[in-house]
PDB file of C-alpha atoms in Angstrom:
ATOM      1  CA  UNK A   1       6.560  18.186  45.256  1.00  0.00           C
ATOM      2  CA  UNK A   2       9.583  17.041  47.192  1.00  0.00           C
ATOM      3  CA  UNK A   3      11.828  14.054  46.571  1.00  0.00           C
ATOM      4  CA  UNK A   4      13.353  12.284  49.553  1.00  0.00           C
ATOM      5  CA  UNK A   5      16.419  10.045  49.608  1.00  0.00           C
ATOM      6  CA  UNK A   6      17.482   8.173  52.744  1.00  0.00           C
ATOM      7  CA  UNK A   7      20.933   6.864  53.533  1.00  0.00           C
ATOM      8  CA  UNK A   8      22.922   5.556  56.468  1.00  0.00           C
ATOM      9  CA  UNK A   9      21.274   2.226  57.122  1.00  0.00           C
ATOM     10  CA  UNK A  10      23.236  -0.942  57.676  1.00  0.00           C
ATOM     11  CA  UNK A  11      24.072  -3.807  60.003  1.00  0.00           C
ATOM     12  CA  UNK A  12      25.013  -3.023  63.591  1.00  0.00           C
ATOM     13  CA  UNK A  13      25.351  -4.996  66.803  1.00  0.00           C
ATOM     14  CA  UNK A  14      22.937  -4.482  69.658  1.00  0.00           C
ATOM     15  CA  UNK A  15      23.978  -1.489  71.732  1.00  0.00           C
ATOM     16  CA  UNK A  16      25.516   0.224  68.736  1.00  0.00           C
ATOM     17  CA  UNK A  17      24.568   3.401  66.910  1.00  0.00           C
ATOM     18  CA  UNK A  18      23.592   4.506  63.438  1.00  0.00           C
ATOM     19  CA  UNK A  19      22.753   7.870  61.953  1.00  0.00           C
ATOM     20  CA  UNK A  20      20.217   7.995  59.172  1.00  0.00           C
ATOM     21  CA  UNK A  21      20.086  10.907  56.761  1.00  0.00           C
ATOM     22  CA  UNK A  22      17.307  12.074  54.486  1.00  0.00           C
ATOM     23  CA  UNK A  23      18.049  14.673  51.837  1.00  0.00           C
ATOM     24  CA  UNK A  24      15.240  16.484  50.077  1.00  0.00           C
ATOM     25  CA  UNK A  25      15.050  18.094  46.665  1.00  0.00           C
ATOM     26  CA  UNK A  26      12.291  19.964  44.955  1.00  0.00           C
ATOM     27  CA  UNK A  27      10.100  22.491  46.735  1.00  0.00           C
ATOM     28  CA  UNK A  28      11.289  24.364  49.794  1.00  0.00           C
ATOM     29  CA  UNK A  29      12.326  21.885  52.431  1.00  0.00           C
ATOM     30  CA  UNK A  30      11.396  24.215  55.263  1.00  0.00           C
ATOM     31  CA  UNK A  31       7.765  24.078  54.106  1.00  0.00           C
ATOM     32  CA  UNK A  32       7.489  20.533  55.423  1.00  0.00           C
ATOM     33  CA  UNK A  33       7.407  18.964  58.809  1.00  0.00           C
ATOM     34  CA  UNK A  34       9.372  15.730  58.652  1.00  0.00           C
ATOM     35  CA  UNK A  35       9.018  12.296  60.091  1.00  0.00           C
ATOM     36  CA  UNK A  36      10.770   8.978  60.351  1.00  0.00           C
ATOM     37  CA  UNK A  37       8.713   5.796  60.275  1.00  0.00           C
ATOM     38  CA  UNK A  38       9.704   2.154  60.105  1.00  0.00           C
ATOM     39  CA  UNK A  39       8.341  -1.179  59.022  1.00  0.00           C
ATOM     40  CA  UNK A  40       9.590  -4.496  60.305  1.00  0.00           C
ATOM     41  CA  UNK A  41       8.980  -7.771  58.434  1.00  0.00           C
ATOM     42  CA  UNK A  42       5.408  -8.938  58.893  1.00  0.00           C
ATOM     43  CA  UNK A  43       4.414  -5.808  60.796  1.00  0.00           C
ATOM     44  CA  UNK A  44       2.616  -2.600  59.968  1.00  0.00           C
ATOM     45  CA  UNK A  45       4.494   0.621  59.399  1.00  0.00           C
ATOM     46  CA  UNK A  46       4.922   2.539  62.661  1.00  0.00           C
ATOM     47  CA  UNK A  47       5.774   6.059  63.672  1.00  0.00           C
ATOM     48  CA  UNK A  48       9.267   6.683  65.046  1.00  0.00           C
ATOM     49  CA  UNK A  49       9.884  10.450  65.251  1.00  0.00           C
ATOM     50  CA  UNK A  50       8.629  13.794  63.979  1.00  0.00           C
ATOM     51  CA  UNK A  51      10.117  17.265  63.764  1.00  0.00           C
ATOM     52  CA  UNK A  52       8.371  20.549  63.023  1.00  0.00           C
ATOM     53  CA  UNK A  53       9.316  22.888  60.180  1.00  0.00           C
ATOM     54  CA  UNK A  54      11.577  24.986  62.370  1.00  0.00           C
ATOM     55  CA  UNK A  55      12.904  22.073  64.393  1.00  0.00           C
ATOM     56  CA  UNK A  56      11.566  23.467  67.651  1.00  0.00           C
ATOM     57  CA  UNK A  57       8.981  20.738  68.219  1.00  0.00           C
ATOM     58  CA  UNK A  58      10.021  17.086  68.280  1.00  0.00           C
ATOM     59  CA  UNK A  59       7.997  14.004  69.004  1.00  0.00           C
ATOM     60  CA  UNK A  60       9.028  10.387  69.544  1.00  0.00           C
ATOM     61  CA  UNK A  61       7.436   6.990  69.808  1.00  0.00           C
ATOM     62  CA  UNK A  62       7.627   5.610  73.336  1.00  0.00           C
ATOM     63  CA  UNK A  63       9.734   2.703  72.110  1.00  0.00           C
ATOM     64  CA  UNK A  64      12.592   5.008  71.038  1.00  0.00           C
ATOM     65  CA  UNK A  65      12.429   7.847  73.563  1.00  0.00           C
ATOM     66  CA  UNK A  66      15.792   8.488  75.151  1.00  0.00           C
ATOM     67  CA  UNK A  67      17.604   6.462  72.469  1.00  0.00           C
ATOM     68  CA  UNK A  68      16.758   8.176  69.178  1.00  0.00           C
ATOM     69  CA  UNK A  69      17.041  11.852  68.263  1.00  0.00           C
ATOM     70  CA  UNK A  70      15.615  13.638  65.240  1.00  0.00           C
ATOM     71  CA  UNK A  71      17.128  16.848  63.896  1.00  0.00           C
ATOM     72  CA  UNK A  72      17.125  18.928  60.728  1.00  0.00           C
ATOM     73  CA  UNK A  73      19.068  21.593  58.901  1.00  0.00           C
ATOM     74  CA  UNK A  74      16.890  23.529  56.487  1.00  0.00           C
ATOM     75  CA  UNK A  75      19.911  25.123  54.826  1.00  0.00           C
ATOM     76  CA  UNK A  76      21.119  21.631  53.909  1.00  0.00           C
ATOM     77  CA  UNK A  77      17.666  20.237  53.058  1.00  0.00           C
ATOM     78  CA  UNK A  78      18.416  17.350  55.397  1.00  0.00           C
ATOM     79  CA  UNK A  79      16.815  15.602  58.341  1.00  0.00           C
ATOM     80  CA  UNK A  80      18.654  13.068  60.489  1.00  0.00           C
ATOM     81  CA  UNK A  81      17.749  10.287  62.847  1.00  0.00           C
ATOM     82  CA  UNK A  82      20.464   9.509  65.373  1.00  0.00           C
ATOM     83  CA  UNK A  83      19.861   6.042  66.781  1.00  0.00           C
ATOM     84  CA  UNK A  84      21.741   4.954  69.901  1.00  0.00           C
ATOM     85  CA  UNK A  85      21.541   1.878  72.107  1.00  0.00           C
ATOM     86  CA  UNK A  86      20.045  -0.063  69.241  1.00  0.00           C
ATOM     87  CA  UNK A  87      18.086  -3.220  69.964  1.00  0.00           C
ATOM     88  CA  UNK A  88      17.244  -6.175  67.715  1.00  0.00           C
ATOM     89  CA  UNK A  89      13.612  -5.032  67.759  1.00  0.00           C
ATOM     90  CA  UNK A  90      14.708  -1.820  66.000  1.00  0.00           C
ATOM     91  CA  UNK A  91      15.391  -3.903  62.897  1.00  0.00           C
ATOM     92  CA  UNK A  92      13.232  -2.514  60.088  1.00  0.00           C
ATOM     93  CA  UNK A  93      13.163  -0.522  56.905  1.00  0.00           C
ATOM     94  CA  UNK A  94      13.254   3.137  57.920  1.00  0.00           C
ATOM     95  CA  UNK A  95      11.413   5.716  55.856  1.00  0.00           C
ATOM     96  CA  UNK A  96      11.729   9.452  55.756  1.00  0.00           C
ATOM     97  CA  UNK A  97       8.481  11.316  55.072  1.00  0.00           C
ATOM     98  CA  UNK A  98       7.313  14.898  54.575  1.00  0.00           C
ATOM     99  CA  UNK A  99       4.118  16.424  55.937  1.00  0.00           C
ATOM    100  CA  UNK A 100       2.621  19.376  54.023  1.00  0.00           C
ATOM    101  CA  UNK A 101      -0.152  20.287  56.410  1.00  0.00           C
ATOM    102  CA  UNK A 102      -0.129  19.861  60.170  1.00  0.00           C
ATOM    103  CA  UNK A 103      -2.701  17.256  61.119  1.00  0.00           C
ATOM    104  CA  UNK A 104      -3.595  14.865  63.867  1.00  0.00           C
ATOM    105  CA  UNK A 105      -3.255  12.045  63.140  1.00  0.00           C
ATOM    106  CA  UNK A 106      -0.246  12.901  61.021  1.00  0.00           C
ATOM    107  CA  UNK A 107      -0.539  12.497  57.271  1.00  0.00           C
ATOM    108  CA  UNK A 108       2.719  12.318  55.366  1.00  0.00           C
ATOM    109  CA  UNK A 109       2.423  13.249  51.725  1.00  0.00           C
ATOM    110  CA  UNK A 110       5.846  12.302  50.388  1.00  0.00           C
ATOM    111  CA  UNK A 111       8.014   9.300  51.152  1.00  0.00           C
ATOM    112  CA  UNK A 112      11.540   8.153  50.520  1.00  0.00           C
ATOM    113  CA  UNK A 113      12.423   4.680  49.272  1.00  0.00           C
ATOM    114  CA  UNK A 114      13.548   3.465  52.680  1.00  0.00           C
ATOM    115  CA  UNK A 115      16.821   2.283  54.139  1.00  0.00           C
ATOM    116  CA  UNK A 116      17.364  -1.058  55.890  1.00  0.00           C
ATOM    117  CA  UNK A 117      18.540  -1.136  59.488  1.00  0.00           C
ATOM    118  CA  UNK A 118      19.473  -4.521  60.918  1.00  0.00           C
ATOM    119  CA  UNK A 119      20.468  -4.933  64.562  1.00  0.00           C
ATOM    120  CA  UNK A 120      22.097  -8.227  65.487  1.00  0.00           C
ATOM    121  CA  UNK A 121      21.919  -9.675  68.973  1.00  0.00           C
TER     122      UNK A 121
END
């Protein structure tokens, strides 16, 4: 198993930036592909970004392409989500998740507790 803890959320004005972190403990972090997902009030959870085990492959939702960037450091057991040019519609609880087996559609096996991101207009 792997335990995931997110941090870095907060309140920011539109156009601002935040960097979310997710630190993993437990089994080997590099065994997992990682993702960020989010859930806004009254909406379903949606995919934001995904990064492969080595960090070579990255994937983004259309709504965040060009604004958000996912990265990881396996030596630090950490994955980040750099969020720039934030918009009010980015307001949500952001979750870090780990994928054990590559699959389409993606199936994340382990989840963090989430961190709140609020973007004011």
